[in-house]
Amino acid sequence: MHTKRVIDMRKVTTDEQFRETVASSGVTVAVFKTTWCPDCHFIDPFMPEIEQNYAGRIEFIEIDRDDLPELCSELNILGIPSFIAFREGKEVIRFVSKLRKSREEIEQFLGRAIEVSAAL
């Protein structure tokens, strides 16, 4: 049985798209992934629901590291998946670890991203 995905994270494929999106006054979380990363596929089933839970508070974008290698190099994206929260074009906080990320860890990070952003 195939379940329908609720929200599809917006894919950003150009440097310009990325910079325009993260320049907004709200919190934007960029999720850096690739098609060949098993830990990236591990988060796929629960990310749409997380996106829905944070709708109106966080805009999510997905970036394939292989599509934008220069940007990923500039942002020092080594491990994937990596989560970076931006506000007004500046990095607020990032969640990067070598370990597989659980739903709980991702939600804790998103909560912190909102708190830190609100304090700016």
PDB file of C-alpha atoms in Angstrom:
ATOM      1  CA  MET A   1       0.000   0.000   0.000  1.00  0.00           C
ATOM      2  CA  HIS A   2       1.429   3.335  -1.044  1.00  0.00           C
ATOM      3  CA  THR A   3       0.630   6.328   1.160  1.00  0.00           C
ATOM      4  CA  LYS A   4       0.224   9.729  -0.440  1.00  0.00           C
ATOM      5  CA  ARG A   5       2.757  12.335   0.651  1.00  0.00           C
ATOM      6  CA  VAL A   6       1.080  15.314   2.257  1.00  0.00           C
ATOM      7  CA  ILE A   7       3.620  18.024   1.445  1.00  0.00           C
ATOM      8  CA  ASP A   8       6.495  17.819  -0.961  1.00  0.00           C
ATOM      9  CA  MET A   9       9.429  19.834   0.232  1.00  0.00           C
ATOM     10  CA  ARG A  10      10.262  22.543  -2.307  1.00  0.00           C
ATOM     11  CA  LYS A  11      13.412  21.625  -4.181  1.00  0.00           C
ATOM     12  CA  VAL A  12      15.867  24.426  -4.804  1.00  0.00           C
ATOM     13  CA  THR A  13      18.159  23.802  -7.757  1.00  0.00           C
ATOM     14  CA  THR A  14      19.941  27.122  -8.289  1.00  0.00           C
ATOM     15  CA  ASP A  15      22.130  29.367  -6.192  1.00  0.00           C
ATOM     16  CA  GLU A  16      19.809  32.319  -6.940  1.00  0.00           C
ATOM     17  CA  GLN A  17      16.720  30.399  -5.763  1.00  0.00           C
ATOM     18  CA  PHE A  18      18.537  29.471  -2.565  1.00  0.00           C
ATOM     19  CA  ARG A  19      19.658  33.041  -1.780  1.00  0.00           C
ATOM     20  CA  GLU A  20      16.201  34.491  -2.543  1.00  0.00           C
ATOM     21  CA  THR A  21      14.474  31.963  -0.312  1.00  0.00           C
ATOM     22  CA  VAL A  22      16.773  32.283   2.714  1.00  0.00           C
ATOM     23  CA  ALA A  23      16.630  36.095   2.504  1.00  0.00           C
ATOM     24  CA  SER A  24      13.058  36.071   3.842  1.00  0.00           C
ATOM     25  CA  SER A  25      12.309  37.470   7.301  1.00  0.00           C
ATOM     26  CA  GLY A  26      10.895  34.132   8.458  1.00  0.00           C
ATOM     27  CA  VAL A  27      12.825  30.993   9.343  1.00  0.00           C
ATOM     28  CA  THR A  28      13.870  28.873   6.359  1.00  0.00           C
ATOM     29  CA  VAL A  29      15.339  25.433   6.979  1.00  0.00           C
ATOM     30  CA  ALA A  30      17.456  24.077   4.155  1.00  0.00           C
ATOM     31  CA  VAL A  31      17.751  20.290   4.117  1.00  0.00           C
ATOM     32  CA  PHE A  32      20.829  19.136   2.212  1.00  0.00           C
ATOM     33  CA  LYS A  33      20.499  15.619   0.798  1.00  0.00           C
ATOM     34  CA  THR A  34      21.452  13.407  -2.125  1.00  0.00           C
ATOM     35  CA  THR A  35      19.631  10.653  -3.978  1.00  0.00           C
ATOM     36  CA  TRP A  36      22.247   8.042  -2.999  1.00  0.00           C
ATOM     37  CA  CYS A  37      22.370   8.713   0.785  1.00  0.00           C
ATOM     38  CA  PRO A  38      20.650   6.009   2.913  1.00  0.00           C
ATOM     39  CA  ASP A  39      20.308   8.336   5.938  1.00  0.00           C
ATOM     40  CA  CYS A  40      18.546  10.869   3.688  1.00  0.00           C
ATOM     41  CA  HIS A  41      16.011   8.225   2.656  1.00  0.00           C
ATOM     42  CA  PHE A  42      15.555   7.276   6.334  1.00  0.00           C
ATOM     43  CA  ILE A  43      14.025  10.716   7.111  1.00  0.00           C
ATOM     44  CA  ASP A  44      11.790  10.788   3.998  1.00  0.00           C
ATOM     45  CA  PRO A  45       8.775   8.977   5.538  1.00  0.00           C
ATOM     46  CA  PHE A  46       8.314  11.403   8.443  1.00  0.00           C
ATOM     47  CA  MET A  47       9.526  14.728   6.988  1.00  0.00           C
ATOM     48  CA  PRO A  48       6.178  15.619   5.290  1.00  0.00           C
ATOM     49  CA  GLU A  49       4.387  15.363   8.648  1.00  0.00           C
ATOM     50  CA  ILE A  50       7.092  17.428  10.373  1.00  0.00           C
ATOM     51  CA  GLU A  51       6.736  20.056   7.628  1.00  0.00           C
ATOM     52  CA  GLN A  52       2.996  20.141   8.225  1.00  0.00           C
ATOM     53  CA  ASN A  53       3.501  20.504  11.999  1.00  0.00           C
ATOM     54  CA  TYR A  54       5.733  23.548  11.435  1.00  0.00           C
ATOM     55  CA  ALA A  55       3.684  25.086   8.601  1.00  0.00           C
ATOM     56  CA  GLY A  56       3.451  28.837   9.008  1.00  0.00           C
ATOM     57  CA  ARG A  57       6.508  28.918  11.284  1.00  0.00           C
ATOM     58  CA  ILE A  58       9.230  27.392   9.104  1.00  0.00           C
ATOM     59  CA  GLU A  59       9.644  27.204   5.350  1.00  0.00           C
ATOM     60  CA  PHE A  60      11.473  24.041   4.291  1.00  0.00           C
ATOM     61  CA  ILE A  61      13.583  23.708   1.181  1.00  0.00           C
ATOM     62  CA  GLU A  62      15.496  20.701  -0.091  1.00  0.00           C
ATOM     63  CA  ILE A  63      18.843  20.938  -1.815  1.00  0.00           C
ATOM     64  CA  ASP A  64      20.584  18.062  -3.545  1.00  0.00           C
ATOM     65  CA  ARG A  65      24.249  18.451  -2.675  1.00  0.00           C
ATOM     66  CA  ASP A  66      25.183  17.090  -6.098  1.00  0.00           C
ATOM     67  CA  ASP A  67      23.160  19.869  -7.832  1.00  0.00           C
ATOM     68  CA  LEU A  68      24.863  22.747  -5.994  1.00  0.00           C
ATOM     69  CA  PRO A  69      28.400  21.640  -5.052  1.00  0.00           C
ATOM     70  CA  GLU A  70      29.775  25.212  -4.928  1.00  0.00           C
ATOM     71  CA  LEU A  71      27.064  26.351  -2.516  1.00  0.00           C
ATOM     72  CA  CYS A  72      27.581  23.278  -0.332  1.00  0.00           C
ATOM     73  CA  SER A  73      31.295  23.924  -0.289  1.00  0.00           C
ATOM     74  CA  GLU A  74      30.708  27.578   0.668  1.00  0.00           C
ATOM     75  CA  LEU A  75      28.375  26.491   3.498  1.00  0.00           C
ATOM     76  CA  ASN A  76      30.787  23.737   4.549  1.00  0.00           C
ATOM     77  CA  ILE A  77      28.233  20.934   4.085  1.00  0.00           C
ATOM     78  CA  LEU A  78      30.137  17.721   4.670  1.00  0.00           C
ATOM     79  CA  GLY A  79      27.745  15.165   6.132  1.00  0.00           C
ATOM     80  CA  ILE A  80      24.242  14.613   4.815  1.00  0.00           C
ATOM     81  CA  PRO A  81      21.472  15.014   5.562  1.00  0.00           C
ATOM     82  CA  SER A  82      22.332  18.416   7.011  1.00  0.00           C
ATOM     83  CA  PHE A  83      19.796  20.922   8.315  1.00  0.00           C
ATOM     84  CA  ILE A  84      20.595  24.643   8.385  1.00  0.00           C
ATOM     85  CA  ALA A  85      18.153  27.304   9.572  1.00  0.00           C
ATOM     86  CA  PHE A  86      18.407  30.745   7.962  1.00  0.00           C
ATOM     87  CA  ARG A  87      16.738  34.078   8.617  1.00  0.00           C
ATOM     88  CA  GLU A  88      17.241  37.209   6.515  1.00  0.00           C
ATOM     89  CA  GLY A  89      20.026  35.482   4.583  1.00  0.00           C
ATOM     90  CA  LYS A  90      22.084  34.610   7.669  1.00  0.00           C
ATOM     91  CA  GLU A  91      22.651  31.208   9.204  1.00  0.00           C
ATOM     92  CA  VAL A  92      20.887  30.940  12.567  1.00  0.00           C
ATOM     93  CA  ILE A  93      21.752  27.394  13.629  1.00  0.00           C
ATOM     94  CA  ARG A  94      22.674  24.073  12.009  1.00  0.00           C
ATOM     95  CA  PHE A  95      22.111  20.401  12.762  1.00  0.00           C
ATOM     96  CA  VAL A  96      24.887  18.294  11.342  1.00  0.00           C
ATOM     97  CA  SER A  97      26.107  14.997  12.731  1.00  0.00           C
ATOM     98  CA  LYS A  98      27.611  11.809  11.408  1.00  0.00           C
ATOM     99  CA  LEU A  99      24.850   9.796  13.047  1.00  0.00           C
ATOM    100  CA  ARG A 100      21.470   9.003  11.542  1.00  0.00           C
ATOM    101  CA  LYS A 101      19.007  11.678  12.599  1.00  0.00           C
ATOM    102  CA  SER A 102      15.850  10.657  14.436  1.00  0.00           C
ATOM    103  CA  ARG A 103      12.515  12.409  14.143  1.00  0.00           C
ATOM    104  CA  GLU A 104      12.862  13.596  17.765  1.00  0.00           C
ATOM    105  CA  GLU A 105      16.301  15.119  17.121  1.00  0.00           C
ATOM    106  CA  ILE A 106      15.022  16.919  14.013  1.00  0.00           C
ATOM    107  CA  GLU A 107      12.028  18.303  15.925  1.00  0.00           C
ATOM    108  CA  GLN A 108      14.296  19.457  18.798  1.00  0.00           C
ATOM    109  CA  PHE A 109      16.495  21.240  16.256  1.00  0.00           C
ATOM    110  CA  LEU A 110      13.473  22.942  14.628  1.00  0.00           C
ATOM    111  CA  GLY A 111      12.231  24.114  18.035  1.00  0.00           C
ATOM    112  CA  ARG A 112      15.678  25.564  18.785  1.00  0.00           C
ATOM    113  CA  ALA A 113      15.813  27.214  15.355  1.00  0.00           C
ATOM    114  CA  ILE A 114      12.536  29.031  16.095  1.00  0.00           C
ATOM    115  CA  GLU A 115      13.759  30.087  19.576  1.00  0.00           C
ATOM    116  CA  VAL A 116      17.153  31.317  18.374  1.00  0.00           C
ATOM    117  CA  SER A 117      15.589  33.160  15.444  1.00  0.00           C
ATOM    118  CA  ALA A 118      13.057  34.864  17.732  1.00  0.00           C
ATOM    119  CA  ALA A 119      15.904  36.025  19.982  1.00  0.00           C
ATOM    120  CA  LEU A 120      17.728  37.761  17.092  1.00  0.00           C
TER     121      LEU A 120
END
